Amino acid sequence: MRWRPSILPRLLLLVVQFVALCSIPGAFSSRLVTLDTIDIFTTHEWFSSKPTVFFRCSGDNQTNLPDVKEANLIYTFKGEESWQPLTELPEKKCKRCGLYEEDMFRNDVFDEWELCSSDFKDGKYIHFKEGQFNATLLCPNCTVSAGDAAAHHPSSEVETKKTSVAVIIIVSVLASVIIVLALFGGYKYWLRKKRERDQLRFLKLFEEGDDMDDELGLSNEL
Ligand SMILES: *[C@@H]1O[C@H](CO)[C@@H](O)[C@H](O)[C@H]1NC(C)=O
Ligand SMILES: *[C@@H]1O[C@H](CO)[C@@H](O)[C@H](O)[C@H]1NC(C)=O
Ligand SMILES: *[C@@H]1O[C@H](CO)[C@@H](O)[C@H](O)[C@H]1NC(C)=O
């Protein structure tokens, strides 16, 4: 094997890329928010008894909750319903979201609030508004992500630890490979130098031998 120094930078680049990929898992996950449970305490309708409840974040489309018709009933969802997810959150920015009831003239507001990734504890966030509604929102990726892998979230802590272990293993393996290659290259180099030196010494020996032979006139006997 010929030792090519150009392998080294390429390997180092690979290590850096691996570390970058592994240490910020949140940067590549989408923070989709789904509705888990909802319980409305009131309907604002005066005439028709079946309200049309919808969720909307500023900048998003309106999401109708077609099943939510009765007050004081807990609706539980699987997260896979046709209208899910409710929205997607950016990493470091909140969204202004609300729960509304469609009305002929002006939509009634259950509540409007700032929905943030950091509100989710272990991927779960409960929004309760006195006399209006109580909703549980889920966002598994909201807690996993962001450098603030908060120390008080056991699940994300475990996640971070797993990632660190993976990074350490990968870096160790690559470092070992680099060291082995370097040692091997060094050994090859040393071997070549040694051979050259030996050859030189050998030649010198011959020359000296020739000189001596000439001086002593022993060449005929050898
Ligand atoms: C979490 O992020 C991953 C990676 O982008 C994505 O595949 C997955 O659907 C996300 N899950 C949720 C619930 O947002
Ligand atoms: C809103 O709905 C329209 C039509 O259904 C769609 O083209 C658009 O991408 C949606 N926008 C968002 C932010 O979801
Ligand atoms: C809101 O709903 C959640 C989940 O159903 C429940 O654990 C919580 O006690 C409720 N909170 C109130 C104030 O009703």
CSV table of C-alpha atoms and ligand atoms in Angstrom, one decimal:
chain,number,residue,atom,x,y,z
A,1,MET,CA,0.0,0.0,0.0
A,2,ARG,CA,1.2,3.5,-0.8
A,3,TRP,CA,0.6,6.0,1.9
A,4,ARG,CA,-1.3,8.9,0.4
A,5,PRO,CA,-1.5,12.0,2.7
A,6,SER,CA,-4.6,13.2,0.8
A,7,ILE,CA,-6.7,10.5,2.7
A,8,LEU,CA,-6.2,12.3,6.0
A,9,PRO,CA,-8.1,15.5,5.2
A,10,ARG,CA,-10.9,13.5,3.6
A,11,LEU,CA,-11.2,11.4,6.8
A,12,LEU,CA,-11.2,14.4,9.0
A,13,LEU,CA,-13.9,16.0,6.9
A,14,LEU,CA,-16.0,12.8,7.3
A,15,VAL,CA,-15.6,13.0,11.1
A,16,VAL,CA,-16.7,16.6,11.2
A,17,GLN,CA,-19.7,15.8,9.1
A,18,PHE,CA,-20.7,12.9,11.3
A,19,VAL,CA,-20.3,15.0,14.5
A,20,ALA,CA,-22.4,17.8,13.0
A,21,LEU,CA,-25.1,15.4,11.9
A,22,CYS,CA,-25.3,13.6,15.2
A,23,SER,CA,-25.1,16.4,17.6
A,24,ILE,CA,-28.0,18.4,16.3
A,25,PRO,CA,-30.8,15.9,15.7
A,26,GLY,CA,-33.5,18.6,16.0
A,27,ALA,CA,-32.2,20.5,13.1
A,28,PHE,CA,-33.5,17.8,10.8
A,29,SER,CA,-36.8,16.9,12.4
A,30,SER,CA,-40.1,18.5,11.7
A,31,ARG,CA,-42.1,19.7,14.8
A,32,LEU,CA,-45.6,18.7,13.8
A,33,VAL,CA,-48.2,19.5,16.4
A,34,THR,CA,-51.2,17.1,16.7
A,35,LEU,CA,-54.3,17.3,18.8
A,36,ASP,CA,-54.5,14.6,21.4
A,37,THR,CA,-57.6,15.5,23.5
A,38,ILE,CA,-60.0,18.4,23.6
A,39,ASP,CA,-62.9,19.3,25.9
A,40,ILE,CA,-64.8,22.4,25.1
A,41,PHE,CA,-66.7,23.8,28.1
A,42,THR,CA,-69.0,26.0,26.0
A,43,THR,CA,-70.4,26.5,22.6
A,44,HIS,CA,-70.9,30.1,21.5
A,45,GLU,CA,-73.8,29.3,19.3
A,46,TRP,CA,-77.2,30.7,20.3
A,47,PHE,CA,-79.4,29.3,17.5
A,48,SER,CA,-77.9,26.1,16.0
A,49,SER,CA,-76.7,23.6,18.6
A,50,LYS,CA,-73.9,22.2,16.4
A,51,PRO,CA,-70.9,24.4,16.4
A,52,THR,CA,-68.1,24.4,13.9
A,53,VAL,CA,-64.9,24.5,15.9
A,54,PHE,CA,-61.6,25.2,14.2
A,55,PHE,CA,-57.9,25.7,15.1
A,56,ARG,CA,-55.7,28.2,13.2
A,57,CYS,CA,-52.3,29.6,13.6
A,58,SER,CA,-51.4,32.9,11.9
A,59,GLY,CA,-50.0,32.2,8.5
A,60,ASP,CA,-51.6,28.7,8.4
A,61,ASN,CA,-54.8,27.4,6.9
A,62,GLN,CA,-57.8,26.9,9.1
A,63,THR,CA,-58.1,23.3,10.5
A,64,ASN,CA,-61.7,22.3,11.2
A,65,LEU,CA,-62.3,19.8,14.0
A,66,PRO,CA,-65.3,18.1,12.5
A,67,ASP,CA,-65.9,15.8,15.5
A,68,VAL,CA,-66.0,18.4,18.2
A,69,LYS,CA,-69.7,19.3,18.5
A,70,GLU,CA,-70.7,18.8,22.1
A,71,ALA,CA,-69.6,20.8,25.1
A,72,ASN,CA,-68.2,19.1,28.2
A,73,LEU,CA,-67.2,15.9,26.4
A,74,ILE,CA,-63.6,14.8,26.1
A,75,TYR,CA,-62.7,14.0,22.6
A,76,THR,CA,-59.6,11.8,22.1
A,77,PHE,CA,-57.7,11.6,18.9
A,78,LYS,CA,-55.1,9.2,17.4
A,79,GLY,CA,-53.1,11.9,15.7
A,80,GLU,CA,-53.7,10.4,12.3
A,81,GLU,CA,-57.0,11.9,11.5
A,82,SER,CA,-57.4,13.5,8.1
A,83,TRP,CA,-57.1,17.0,9.4
A,84,GLN,CA,-54.0,16.4,11.6
A,85,PRO,CA,-51.5,17.8,12.2
A,86,LEU,CA,-52.7,21.1,13.4
A,87,THR,CA,-49.6,23.0,12.5
A,88,GLU,CA,-45.8,22.8,12.3
A,89,LEU,CA,-43.7,24.9,14.6
A,90,PRO,CA,-40.4,26.6,13.7
A,91,GLU,CA,-37.5,25.8,16.0
A,92,LYS,CA,-36.9,29.1,17.8
A,93,LYS,CA,-40.0,31.0,17.1
A,94,CYS,CA,-43.6,30.8,18.5
A,95,LYS,CA,-46.7,30.9,16.5
A,96,ARG,CA,-49.8,32.8,17.4
A,97,CYS,CA,-52.6,30.2,17.4
A,98,GLY,CA,-56.1,30.0,18.5
A,99,LEU,CA,-59.3,27.9,18.8
A,100,TYR,CA,-62.3,29.5,17.2
A,101,GLU,CA,-65.9,28.7,16.5
A,102,GLU,CA,-67.3,29.6,13.1
A,103,ASP,CA,-70.1,32.1,13.3
A,104,MET,CA,-72.3,33.7,10.6
A,105,PHE,CA,-71.0,37.2,11.3
A,106,ARG,CA,-67.9,37.0,13.3
A,107,ASN,CA,-65.9,34.0,14.5
A,108,ASP,CA,-66.1,33.5,18.3
A,109,VAL,CA,-62.8,33.0,20.0
A,110,PHE,CA,-62.2,30.3,22.6
A,111,ASP,CA,-58.7,31.5,23.1
A,112,GLU,CA,-55.7,32.8,21.3
A,113,TRP,CA,-52.1,32.3,22.5
A,114,GLU,CA,-48.5,31.9,21.6
A,115,LEU,CA,-47.7,28.3,20.8
A,116,CYS,CA,-44.0,27.5,21.2
A,117,SER,CA,-41.8,24.5,20.9
A,118,SER,CA,-40.4,25.1,24.4
A,119,ASP,CA,-43.9,24.8,25.9
A,120,PHE,CA,-43.9,21.1,25.2
A,121,LYS,CA,-42.7,18.9,28.1
A,122,ASP,CA,-41.8,15.4,27.0
A,123,GLY,CA,-43.6,16.2,23.7
A,124,LYS,CA,-46.8,17.2,25.5
A,125,TYR,CA,-48.5,20.5,26.2
A,126,ILE,CA,-51.9,21.1,27.9
A,127,HIS,CA,-53.6,24.4,27.1
A,128,PHE,CA,-56.4,25.2,29.5
A,129,LYS,CA,-58.6,28.3,29.4
A,130,GLU,CA,-61.1,28.8,32.2
A,131,GLY,CA,-64.7,28.3,31.0
A,132,GLN,CA,-63.6,27.8,27.4
A,133,PHE,CA,-61.6,24.6,26.7
A,134,ASN,CA,-58.9,22.2,27.8
A,135,ALA,CA,-56.7,20.7,25.1
A,136,THR,CA,-53.7,18.4,25.1
A,137,LEU,CA,-51.3,19.0,22.2
A,138,LEU,CA,-48.6,16.6,21.2
A,139,CYS,CA,-45.3,17.4,19.5
A,140,PRO,CA,-42.7,14.7,20.1
A,141,ASN,CA,-40.0,16.5,18.1
A,142,CYS,CA,-40.4,19.7,19.9
A,143,THR,CA,-38.6,18.5,23.0
A,144,VAL,CA,-36.0,16.3,21.3
A,145,SER,CA,-34.7,19.2,19.3
A,146,ALA,CA,-32.8,22.4,20.0
A,147,GLY,CA,-29.5,22.7,21.8
A,148,ASP,CA,-31.5,23.4,25.0
A,149,ALA,CA,-32.0,19.6,25.4
A,150,ALA,CA,-33.2,20.7,28.8
A,151,ALA,CA,-31.7,18.8,31.8
A,152,HIS,CA,-35.1,18.4,33.4
A,153,HIS,CA,-36.6,16.4,30.5
A,154,PRO,CA,-35.5,12.8,31.2
A,155,SER,CA,-36.5,11.5,27.8
A,156,SER,CA,-34.6,14.1,25.8
A,157,GLU,CA,-31.7,13.6,28.2
A,158,VAL,CA,-31.6,9.9,27.3
A,159,GLU,CA,-31.9,10.9,23.7
A,160,THR,CA,-28.9,13.3,24.0
A,161,LYS,CA,-26.9,10.7,25.8
A,162,LYS,CA,-27.5,8.1,23.1
A,163,THR,CA,-26.4,10.6,20.5
A,164,SER,CA,-23.3,11.4,22.4
A,165,VAL,CA,-22.4,7.8,22.8
A,166,ALA,CA,-22.9,7.2,19.1
A,167,VAL,CA,-20.7,10.3,18.3
A,168,ILE,CA,-18.0,9.1,20.6
A,169,ILE,CA,-18.0,5.6,19.1
A,170,ILE,CA,-17.9,6.9,15.5
A,171,VAL,CA,-15.1,9.4,16.3
A,172,SER,CA,-13.2,6.7,18.2
A,173,VAL,CA,-13.4,4.3,15.3
A,174,LEU,CA,-12.4,6.9,12.8
A,175,ALA,CA,-9.6,8.1,15.0
A,176,SER,CA,-8.3,4.5,15.4
A,177,VAL,CA,-8.4,4.0,11.7
A,178,ILE,CA,-6.5,7.3,11.1
A,179,ILE,CA,-3.9,6.3,13.8
A,180,VAL,CA,-3.5,2.8,12.3
A,181,LEU,CA,-3.1,4.2,8.8
A,182,ALA,CA,-0.6,6.8,10.1
A,183,LEU,CA,1.3,4.1,11.9
A,184,PHE,CA,1.3,1.8,8.9
A,185,GLY,CA,2.4,4.7,6.7
A,186,GLY,CA,5.1,5.6,9.1
A,187,TYR,CA,6.2,2.0,9.4
A,188,LYS,CA,6.3,1.7,5.5
A,189,TYR,CA,8.4,4.9,5.4
A,190,TRP,CA,10.7,3.7,8.0
A,191,LEU,CA,11.1,0.4,6.2
A,192,ARG,CA,11.9,2.1,3.0
A,193,LYS,CA,14.5,4.4,4.6
A,194,LYS,CA,16.0,1.4,6.4
A,195,ARG,CA,16.2,-0.5,3.2
A,196,GLU,CA,17.9,2.4,1.5
A,197,ARG,CA,20.3,2.9,4.4
A,198,ASP,CA,21.1,-0.8,4.3
A,199,GLN,CA,21.7,-0.8,0.6
A,200,LEU,CA,23.9,2.2,1.0
A,201,ARG,CA,25.8,0.6,3.8
A,202,PHE,CA,26.1,-2.6,1.8
A,203,LEU,CA,27.4,-0.7,-1.2
A,204,LYS,CA,29.8,1.2,0.9
A,205,LEU,CA,31.0,-2.1,2.4
A,206,PHE,CA,31.6,-3.4,-1.0
A,207,GLU,CA,33.5,-0.3,-2.0
A,208,GLU,CA,35.5,-0.4,1.1
A,209,GLY,CA,36.0,-4.1,0.6
A,210,ASP,CA,37.2,-3.4,-3.0
A,211,ASP,CA,39.5,-0.7,-1.7
A,212,MET,CA,40.9,-3.0,0.9
A,213,ASP,CA,41.2,-5.8,-1.6
A,214,ASP,CA,43.1,-3.6,-3.9
A,215,GLU,CA,45.3,-2.3,-1.2
A,216,LEU,CA,46.1,-5.7,0.1
A,217,GLY,CA,46.2,-7.3,-3.3
A,218,LEU,CA,43.8,-10.1,-2.1
A,219,SER,CA,41.3,-9.8,-4.9
A,220,ASN,CA,42.6,-12.9,-6.6
A,221,GLU,CA,42.0,-15.0,-3.6
A,222,LEU,CA,38.3,-14.0,-3.2
B,1,LIG,C1,-40.1,14.1,13.7
B,1,LIG,O1,-39.0,14.4,12.8
B,1,LIG,C2,-38.8,13.3,11.9
B,1,LIG,C3,-37.6,13.7,11.0
B,1,LIG,O2,-37.8,14.8,10.2
B,1,LIG,C4,-40.0,13.1,11.0
B,1,LIG,O3,-39.8,12.1,10.1
B,1,LIG,C5,-41.2,12.8,11.9
B,1,LIG,O4,-42.4,12.7,11.1
B,1,LIG,C6,-41.4,13.9,12.9
B,1,LIG,N1,-42.4,13.5,13.8
B,1,LIG,C7,-43.4,14.4,14.2
B,1,LIG,C8,-44.4,13.9,15.1
B,1,LIG,O5,-43.3,15.6,13.9
B,2,LIG,C1,-53.5,26.3,2.5
B,2,LIG,O1,-54.4,25.6,1.6
B,2,LIG,C2,-54.1,25.7,0.2
B,2,LIG,C3,-55.1,25.0,-0.6
B,2,LIG,O2,-55.7,23.9,0.1
B,2,LIG,C4,-52.7,25.1,-0.1
B,2,LIG,O3,-52.4,25.3,-1.4
B,2,LIG,C5,-51.7,25.9,0.8
B,2,LIG,O4,-50.4,25.3,0.6
B,2,LIG,C6,-52.1,25.8,2.3
B,2,LIG,N1,-51.1,26.6,3.1
B,2,LIG,C7,-50.6,26.2,4.2
B,2,LIG,C8,-49.7,27.1,4.8
B,2,LIG,O5,-50.8,25.1,4.6
B,3,LIG,C1,-57.2,18.9,31.0
B,3,LIG,O1,-57.1,17.7,30.3
B,3,LIG,C2,-56.1,16.8,30.7
B,3,LIG,C3,-56.1,15.6,29.8
B,3,LIG,O2,-57.3,15.1,29.6
B,3,LIG,C4,-56.2,16.5,32.2
B,3,LIG,O3,-55.2,15.7,32.6
B,3,LIG,C5,-56.3,17.8,33.0
B,3,LIG,O4,-56.6,17.4,34.3
B,3,LIG,C6,-57.4,18.7,32.5
B,3,LIG,N1,-57.3,20.0,33.2
B,3,LIG,C7,-58.4,20.6,33.6
B,3,LIG,C8,-58.1,21.9,34.3
B,3,LIG,O5,-59.5,20.2,33.3
